[in-house]
PDB file of C-alpha atoms in Angstrom:
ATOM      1  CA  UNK A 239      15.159  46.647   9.156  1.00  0.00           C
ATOM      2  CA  UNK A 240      15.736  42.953   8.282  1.00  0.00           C
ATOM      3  CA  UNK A 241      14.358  42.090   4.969  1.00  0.00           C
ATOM      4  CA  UNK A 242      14.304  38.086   5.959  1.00  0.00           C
ATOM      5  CA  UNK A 243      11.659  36.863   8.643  1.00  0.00           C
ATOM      6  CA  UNK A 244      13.274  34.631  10.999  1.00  0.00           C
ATOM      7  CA  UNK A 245      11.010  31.488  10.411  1.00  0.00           C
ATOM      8  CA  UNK A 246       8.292  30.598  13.783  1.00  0.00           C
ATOM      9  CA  UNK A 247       8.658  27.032  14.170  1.00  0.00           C
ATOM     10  CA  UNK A 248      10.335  24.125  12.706  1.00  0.00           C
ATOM     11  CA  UNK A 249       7.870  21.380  11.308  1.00  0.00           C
ATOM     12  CA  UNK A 250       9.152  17.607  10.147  1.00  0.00           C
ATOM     13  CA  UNK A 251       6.953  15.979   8.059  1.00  0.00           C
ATOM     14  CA  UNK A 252       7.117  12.135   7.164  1.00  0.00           C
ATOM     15  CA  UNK A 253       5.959   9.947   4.833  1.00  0.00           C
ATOM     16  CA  UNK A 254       5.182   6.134   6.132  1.00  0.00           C
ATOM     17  CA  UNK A 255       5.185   3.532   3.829  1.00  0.00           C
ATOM     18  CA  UNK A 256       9.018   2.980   2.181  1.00  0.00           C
ATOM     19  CA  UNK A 257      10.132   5.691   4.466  1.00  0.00           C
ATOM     20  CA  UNK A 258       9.511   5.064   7.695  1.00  0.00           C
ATOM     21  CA  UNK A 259       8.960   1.411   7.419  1.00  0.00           C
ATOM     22  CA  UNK A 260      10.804  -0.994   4.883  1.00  0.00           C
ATOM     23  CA  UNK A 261       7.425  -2.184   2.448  1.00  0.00           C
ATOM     24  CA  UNK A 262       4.258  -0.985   1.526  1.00  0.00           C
ATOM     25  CA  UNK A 263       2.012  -1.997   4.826  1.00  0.00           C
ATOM     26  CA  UNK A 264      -1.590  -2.035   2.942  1.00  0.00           C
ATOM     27  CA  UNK A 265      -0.635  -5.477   1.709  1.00  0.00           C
ATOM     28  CA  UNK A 266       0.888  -6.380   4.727  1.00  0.00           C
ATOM     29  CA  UNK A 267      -1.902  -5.123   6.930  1.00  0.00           C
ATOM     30  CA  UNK A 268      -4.533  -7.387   4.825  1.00  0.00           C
ATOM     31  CA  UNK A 269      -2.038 -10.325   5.187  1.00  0.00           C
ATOM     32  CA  UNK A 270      -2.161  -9.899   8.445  1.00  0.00           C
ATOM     33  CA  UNK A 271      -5.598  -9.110   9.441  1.00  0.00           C
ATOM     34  CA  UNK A 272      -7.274 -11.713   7.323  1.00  0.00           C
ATOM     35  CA  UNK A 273      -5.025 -13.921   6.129  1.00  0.00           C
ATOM     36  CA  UNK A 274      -3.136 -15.481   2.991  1.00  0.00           C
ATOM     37  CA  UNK A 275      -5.938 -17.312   2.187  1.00  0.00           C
ATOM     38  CA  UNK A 276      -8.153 -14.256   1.559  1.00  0.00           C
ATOM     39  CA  UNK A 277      -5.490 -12.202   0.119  1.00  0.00           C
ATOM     40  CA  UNK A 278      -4.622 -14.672  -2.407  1.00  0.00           C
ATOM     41  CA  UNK A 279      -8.241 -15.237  -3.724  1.00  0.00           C
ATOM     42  CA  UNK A 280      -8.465 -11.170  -4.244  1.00  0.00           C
ATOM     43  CA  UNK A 281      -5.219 -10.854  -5.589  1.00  0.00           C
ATOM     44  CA  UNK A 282      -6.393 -10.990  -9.117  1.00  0.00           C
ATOM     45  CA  UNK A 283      -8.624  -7.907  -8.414  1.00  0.00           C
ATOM     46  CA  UNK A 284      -5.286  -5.953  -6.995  1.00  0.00           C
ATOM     47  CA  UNK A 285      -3.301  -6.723  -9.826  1.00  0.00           C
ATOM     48  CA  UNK A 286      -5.895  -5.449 -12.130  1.00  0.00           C
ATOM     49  CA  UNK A 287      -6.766  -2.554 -10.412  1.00  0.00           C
ATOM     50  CA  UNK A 288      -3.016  -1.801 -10.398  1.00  0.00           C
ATOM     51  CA  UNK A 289      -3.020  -2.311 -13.955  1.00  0.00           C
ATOM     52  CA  UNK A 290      -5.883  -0.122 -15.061  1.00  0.00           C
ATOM     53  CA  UNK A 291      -4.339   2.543 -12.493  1.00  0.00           C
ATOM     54  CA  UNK A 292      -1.123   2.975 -14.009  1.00  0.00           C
ATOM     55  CA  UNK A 293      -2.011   2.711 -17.534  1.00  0.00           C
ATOM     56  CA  UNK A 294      -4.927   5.658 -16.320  1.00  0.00           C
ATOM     57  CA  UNK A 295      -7.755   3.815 -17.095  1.00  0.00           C
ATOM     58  CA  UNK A 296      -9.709   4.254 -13.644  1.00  0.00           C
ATOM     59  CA  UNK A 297      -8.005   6.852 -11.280  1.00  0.00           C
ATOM     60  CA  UNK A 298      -5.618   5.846  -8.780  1.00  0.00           C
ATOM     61  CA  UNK A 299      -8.133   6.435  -6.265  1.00  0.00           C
ATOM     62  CA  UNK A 300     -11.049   4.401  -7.847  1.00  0.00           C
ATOM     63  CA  UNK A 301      -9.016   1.549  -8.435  1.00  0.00           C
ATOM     64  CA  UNK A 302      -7.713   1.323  -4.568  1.00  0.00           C
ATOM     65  CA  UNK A 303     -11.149   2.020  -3.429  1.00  0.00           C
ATOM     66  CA  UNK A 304     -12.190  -1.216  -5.044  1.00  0.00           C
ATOM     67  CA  UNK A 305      -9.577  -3.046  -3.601  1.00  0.00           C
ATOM     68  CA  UNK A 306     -10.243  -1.390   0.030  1.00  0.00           C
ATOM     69  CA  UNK A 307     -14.057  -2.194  -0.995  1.00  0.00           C
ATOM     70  CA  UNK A 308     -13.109  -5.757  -1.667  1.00  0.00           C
ATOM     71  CA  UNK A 309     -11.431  -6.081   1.848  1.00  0.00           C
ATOM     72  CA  UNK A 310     -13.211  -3.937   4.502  1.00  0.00           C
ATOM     73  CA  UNK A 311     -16.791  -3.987   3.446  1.00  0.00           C
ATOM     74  CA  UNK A 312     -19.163  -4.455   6.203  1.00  0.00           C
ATOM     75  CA  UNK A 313     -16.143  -4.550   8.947  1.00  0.00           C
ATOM     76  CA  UNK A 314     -16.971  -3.617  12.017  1.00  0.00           C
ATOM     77  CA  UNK A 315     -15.388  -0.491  13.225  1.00  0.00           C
ATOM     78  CA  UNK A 316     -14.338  -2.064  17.013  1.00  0.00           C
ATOM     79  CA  UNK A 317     -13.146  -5.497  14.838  1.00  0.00           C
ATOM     80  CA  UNK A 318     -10.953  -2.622  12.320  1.00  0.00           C
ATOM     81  CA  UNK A 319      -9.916  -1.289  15.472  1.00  0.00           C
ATOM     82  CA  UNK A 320      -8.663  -3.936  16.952  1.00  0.00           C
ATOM     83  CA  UNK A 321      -6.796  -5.341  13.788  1.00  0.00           C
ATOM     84  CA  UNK A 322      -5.436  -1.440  13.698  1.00  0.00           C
ATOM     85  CA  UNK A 323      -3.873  -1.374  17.589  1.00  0.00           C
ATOM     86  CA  UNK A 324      -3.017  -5.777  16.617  1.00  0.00           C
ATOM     87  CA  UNK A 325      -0.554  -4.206  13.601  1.00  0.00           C
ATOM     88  CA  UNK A 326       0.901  -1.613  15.266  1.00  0.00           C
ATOM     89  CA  UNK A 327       2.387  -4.058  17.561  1.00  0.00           C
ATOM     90  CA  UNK A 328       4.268  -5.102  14.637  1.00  0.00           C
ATOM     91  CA  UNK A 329       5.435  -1.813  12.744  1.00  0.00           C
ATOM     92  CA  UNK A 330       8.499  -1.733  15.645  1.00  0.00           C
ATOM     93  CA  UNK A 331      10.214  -5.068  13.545  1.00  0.00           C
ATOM     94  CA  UNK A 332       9.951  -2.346   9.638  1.00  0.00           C
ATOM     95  CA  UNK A 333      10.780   0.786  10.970  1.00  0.00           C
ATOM     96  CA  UNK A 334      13.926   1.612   9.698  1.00  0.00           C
ATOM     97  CA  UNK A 335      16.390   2.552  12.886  1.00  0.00           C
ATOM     98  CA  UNK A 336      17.424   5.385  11.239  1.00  0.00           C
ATOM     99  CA  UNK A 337      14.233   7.062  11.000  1.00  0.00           C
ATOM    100  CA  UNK A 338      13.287   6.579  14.329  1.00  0.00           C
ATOM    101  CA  UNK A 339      16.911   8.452  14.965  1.00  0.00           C
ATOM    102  CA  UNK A 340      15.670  11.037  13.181  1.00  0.00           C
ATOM    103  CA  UNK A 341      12.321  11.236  14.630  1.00  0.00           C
ATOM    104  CA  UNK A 342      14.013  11.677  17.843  1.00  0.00           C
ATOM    105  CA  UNK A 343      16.378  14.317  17.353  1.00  0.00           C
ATOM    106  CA  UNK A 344      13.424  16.227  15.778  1.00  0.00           C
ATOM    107  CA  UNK A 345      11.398  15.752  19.044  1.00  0.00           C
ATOM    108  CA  UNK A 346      14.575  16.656  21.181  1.00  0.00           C
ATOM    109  CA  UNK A 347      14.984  19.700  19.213  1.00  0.00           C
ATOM    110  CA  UNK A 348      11.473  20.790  19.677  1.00  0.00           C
ATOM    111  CA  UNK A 349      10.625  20.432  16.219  1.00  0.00           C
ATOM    112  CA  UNK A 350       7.111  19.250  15.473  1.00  0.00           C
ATOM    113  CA  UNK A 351       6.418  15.789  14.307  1.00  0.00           C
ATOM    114  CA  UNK A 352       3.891  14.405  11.910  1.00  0.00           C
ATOM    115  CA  UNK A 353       3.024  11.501   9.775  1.00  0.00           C
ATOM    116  CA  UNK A 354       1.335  12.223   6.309  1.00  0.00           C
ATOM    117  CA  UNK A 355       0.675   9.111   4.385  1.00  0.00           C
ATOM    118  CA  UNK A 356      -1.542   7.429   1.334  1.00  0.00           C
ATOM    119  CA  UNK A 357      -2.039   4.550   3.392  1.00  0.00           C
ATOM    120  CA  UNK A 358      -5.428   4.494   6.188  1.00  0.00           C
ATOM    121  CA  UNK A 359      -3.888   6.108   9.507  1.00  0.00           C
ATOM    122  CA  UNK A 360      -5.618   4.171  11.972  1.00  0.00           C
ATOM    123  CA  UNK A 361      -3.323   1.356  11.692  1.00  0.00           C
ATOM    124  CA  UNK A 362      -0.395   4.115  11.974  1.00  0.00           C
ATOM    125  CA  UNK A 363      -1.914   6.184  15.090  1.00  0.00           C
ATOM    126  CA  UNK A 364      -1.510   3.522  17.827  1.00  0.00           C
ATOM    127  CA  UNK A 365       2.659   3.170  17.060  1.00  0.00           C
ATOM    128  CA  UNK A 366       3.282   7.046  16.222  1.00  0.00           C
ATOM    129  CA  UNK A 367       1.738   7.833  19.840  1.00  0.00           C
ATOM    130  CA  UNK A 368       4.569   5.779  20.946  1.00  0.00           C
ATOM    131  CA  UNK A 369       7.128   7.792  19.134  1.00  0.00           C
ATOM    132  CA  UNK A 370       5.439  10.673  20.396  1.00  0.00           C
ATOM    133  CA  UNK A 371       3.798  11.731  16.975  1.00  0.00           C
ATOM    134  CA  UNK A 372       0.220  13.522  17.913  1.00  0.00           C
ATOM    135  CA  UNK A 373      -0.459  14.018  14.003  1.00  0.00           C
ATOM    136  CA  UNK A 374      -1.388  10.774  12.021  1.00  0.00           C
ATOM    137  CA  UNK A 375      -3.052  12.334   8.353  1.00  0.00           C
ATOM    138  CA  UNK A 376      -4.210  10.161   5.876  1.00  0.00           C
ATOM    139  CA  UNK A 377      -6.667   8.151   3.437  1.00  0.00           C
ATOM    140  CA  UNK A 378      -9.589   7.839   5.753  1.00  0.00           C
ATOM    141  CA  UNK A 379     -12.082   5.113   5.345  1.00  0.00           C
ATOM    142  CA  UNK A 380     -15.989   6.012   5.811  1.00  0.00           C
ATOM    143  CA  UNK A 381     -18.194   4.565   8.491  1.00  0.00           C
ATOM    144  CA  UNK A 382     -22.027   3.962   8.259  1.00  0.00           C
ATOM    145  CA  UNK A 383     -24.357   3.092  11.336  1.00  0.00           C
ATOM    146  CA  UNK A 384     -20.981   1.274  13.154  1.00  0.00           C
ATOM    147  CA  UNK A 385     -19.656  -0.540   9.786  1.00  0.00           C
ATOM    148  CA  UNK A 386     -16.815  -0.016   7.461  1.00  0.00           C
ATOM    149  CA  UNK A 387     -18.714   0.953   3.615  1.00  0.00           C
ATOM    150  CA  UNK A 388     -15.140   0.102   2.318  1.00  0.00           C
ATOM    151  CA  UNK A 389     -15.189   3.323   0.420  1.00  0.00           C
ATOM    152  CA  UNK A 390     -12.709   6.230   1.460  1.00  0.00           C
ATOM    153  CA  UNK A 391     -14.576   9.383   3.310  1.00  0.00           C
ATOM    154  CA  UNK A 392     -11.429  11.157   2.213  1.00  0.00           C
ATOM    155  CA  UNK A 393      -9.560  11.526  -1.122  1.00  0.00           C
ATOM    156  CA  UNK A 394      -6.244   9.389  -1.236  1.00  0.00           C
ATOM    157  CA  UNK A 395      -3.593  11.023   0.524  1.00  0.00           C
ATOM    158  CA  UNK A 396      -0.814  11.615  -2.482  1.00  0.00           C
ATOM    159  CA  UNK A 397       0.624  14.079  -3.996  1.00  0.00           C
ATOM    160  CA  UNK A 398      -0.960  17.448  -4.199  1.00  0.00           C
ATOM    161  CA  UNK A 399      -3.252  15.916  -1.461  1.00  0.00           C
ATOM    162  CA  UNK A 400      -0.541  15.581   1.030  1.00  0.00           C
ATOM    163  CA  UNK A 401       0.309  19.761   0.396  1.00  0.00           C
ATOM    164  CA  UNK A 402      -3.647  20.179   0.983  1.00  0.00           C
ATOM    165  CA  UNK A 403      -3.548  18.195   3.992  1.00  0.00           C
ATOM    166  CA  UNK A 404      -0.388  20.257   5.636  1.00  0.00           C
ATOM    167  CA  UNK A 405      -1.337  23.312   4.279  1.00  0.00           C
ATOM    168  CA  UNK A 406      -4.666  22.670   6.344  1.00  0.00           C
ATOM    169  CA  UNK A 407      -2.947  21.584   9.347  1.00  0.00           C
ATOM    170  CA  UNK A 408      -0.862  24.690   8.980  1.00  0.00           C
ATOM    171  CA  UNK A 409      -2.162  27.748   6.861  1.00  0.00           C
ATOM    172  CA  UNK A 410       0.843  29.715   7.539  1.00  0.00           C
ATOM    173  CA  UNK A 411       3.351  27.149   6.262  1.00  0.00           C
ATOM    174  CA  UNK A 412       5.405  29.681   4.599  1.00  0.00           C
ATOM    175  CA  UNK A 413       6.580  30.899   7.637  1.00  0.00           C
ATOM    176  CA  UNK A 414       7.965  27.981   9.416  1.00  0.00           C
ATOM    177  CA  UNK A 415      11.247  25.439   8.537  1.00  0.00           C
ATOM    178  CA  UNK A 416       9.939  22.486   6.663  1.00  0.00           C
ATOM    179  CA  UNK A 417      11.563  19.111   6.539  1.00  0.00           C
ATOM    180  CA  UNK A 418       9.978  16.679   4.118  1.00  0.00           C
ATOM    181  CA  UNK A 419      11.280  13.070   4.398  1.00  0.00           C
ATOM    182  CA  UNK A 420       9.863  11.012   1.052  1.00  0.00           C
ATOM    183  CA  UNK A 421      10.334   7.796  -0.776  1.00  0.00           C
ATOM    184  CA  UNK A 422       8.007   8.126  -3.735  1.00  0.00           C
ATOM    185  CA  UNK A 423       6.654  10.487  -6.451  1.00  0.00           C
ATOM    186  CA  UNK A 424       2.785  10.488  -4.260  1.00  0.00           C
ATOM    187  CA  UNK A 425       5.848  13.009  -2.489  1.00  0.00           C
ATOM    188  CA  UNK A 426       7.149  14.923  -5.158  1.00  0.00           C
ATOM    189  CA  UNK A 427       4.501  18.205  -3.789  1.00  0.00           C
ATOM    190  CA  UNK A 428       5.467  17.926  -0.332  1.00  0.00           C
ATOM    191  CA  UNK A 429       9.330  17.691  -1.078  1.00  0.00           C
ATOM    192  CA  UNK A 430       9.010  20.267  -3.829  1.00  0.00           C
ATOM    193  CA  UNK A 431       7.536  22.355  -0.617  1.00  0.00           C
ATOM    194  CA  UNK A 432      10.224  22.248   1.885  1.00  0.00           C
ATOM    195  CA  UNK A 433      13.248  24.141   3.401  1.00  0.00           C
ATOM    196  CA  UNK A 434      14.905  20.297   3.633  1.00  0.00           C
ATOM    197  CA  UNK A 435      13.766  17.391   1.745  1.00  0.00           C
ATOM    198  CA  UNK A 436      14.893  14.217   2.244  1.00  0.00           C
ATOM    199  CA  UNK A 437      14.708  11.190  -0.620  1.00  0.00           C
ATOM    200  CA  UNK A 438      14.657   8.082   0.450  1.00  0.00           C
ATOM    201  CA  UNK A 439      17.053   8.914   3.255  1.00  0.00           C
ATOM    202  CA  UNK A 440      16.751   5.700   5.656  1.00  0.00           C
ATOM    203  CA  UNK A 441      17.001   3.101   3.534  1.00  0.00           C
ATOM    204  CA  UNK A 442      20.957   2.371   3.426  1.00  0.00           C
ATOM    205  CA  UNK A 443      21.304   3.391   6.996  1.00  0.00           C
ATOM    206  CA  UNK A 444      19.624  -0.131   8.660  1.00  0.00           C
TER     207      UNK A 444
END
């Protein structure tokens, strides 16, 4: 009798933000959605709560709550939804062409696509549907009687968060191929997890 088990399924797992695209697209989402203006008046507030996060005086996700607070209280959800499907129109001009290379010869293998990222996934669903990615997780925001509170309903999606979430999706992890693809260490877990990691593997391939 074998002693290995031959593994079920393959499953690729990506991170978004400086993997699949070329930035960070929280800033660029609130750019976009509301403008330099209002960016620029809060950005005091993000540079401090970037400040007190690193040097772990709040937690990481305290101090982006209060930043998400600052932006998306009172929103509501059709007008987020509508800046969401608005900003997917634009991932197309990050994404690095490698990566959607990638993405595609996972898909044509049969492989099993998904998206794990810190960032909120509603602004990543409408453009992964494209790609054919069914599985958006991330930082989700909370919703009260059709309004954004601007408080997460979720925990931020990093690190041992990102394991929890896949590990959710997919109890019996241990028995499938795992490719993690990574930029950051919010994906030191997940690459510590898999078969195949990937660091920063897109960005000198443009």
């Amino acid at each position: 009798m074998e002693k290995t088990q031959k593994k079920q399924k393959t499953i690729a797992v990506f991170d978004f933000d400086g993997t699949l695209i070329n930035r960070d697209s929280l800033p660029d989402f609130l750019i976009r959605t509301f403008g330099w203006p209002a960016f620029l008046i809060r950005l005091p507030l993000i540079l401090a709560m970037k400040i007190v996060a690193i040097c772990h005086i709040l937690p990481v996700h305290t101090a982006k709550e209060k930043i998400f607070t600052s932006f998306f209280r009172n929103m509501k959800t059709e007008d987020f939804a509508t800046a969401c499907k608005q900003y997917a129109l634009r991932i197309p001009r990050l994404v690095y062409p490698a990566a959607l290379n990638e993405i595609q010869n996972h898909l044509d293998t049969g492989h099993e696509v998904i998206i794990i990222s810190a960032s909120v996934p509603d602004w990543i669903r409408p453009w992964a549907e494209t790609k054919g990615i069914h599985t958006v997780e991330g930082t989700e925001l909370e919703i009260k009687n059709g309004v954004l509170t601007g408080c997460f309903a979720t925990p931020n999606c990093k690190g041992e968060e990102k394991v929890r979430r896949l590990r959710k999706l997919f109890p019996d992890i241990a028995t499938h191929t795992l490719y993690v693809y990574g930029d950051s260490s919010g994906d030191c877990e997940l690459l510590a997890l898999a078969d195949v990691p990937f660091y920063k593997p897109f960005r000198n391939n443009r």
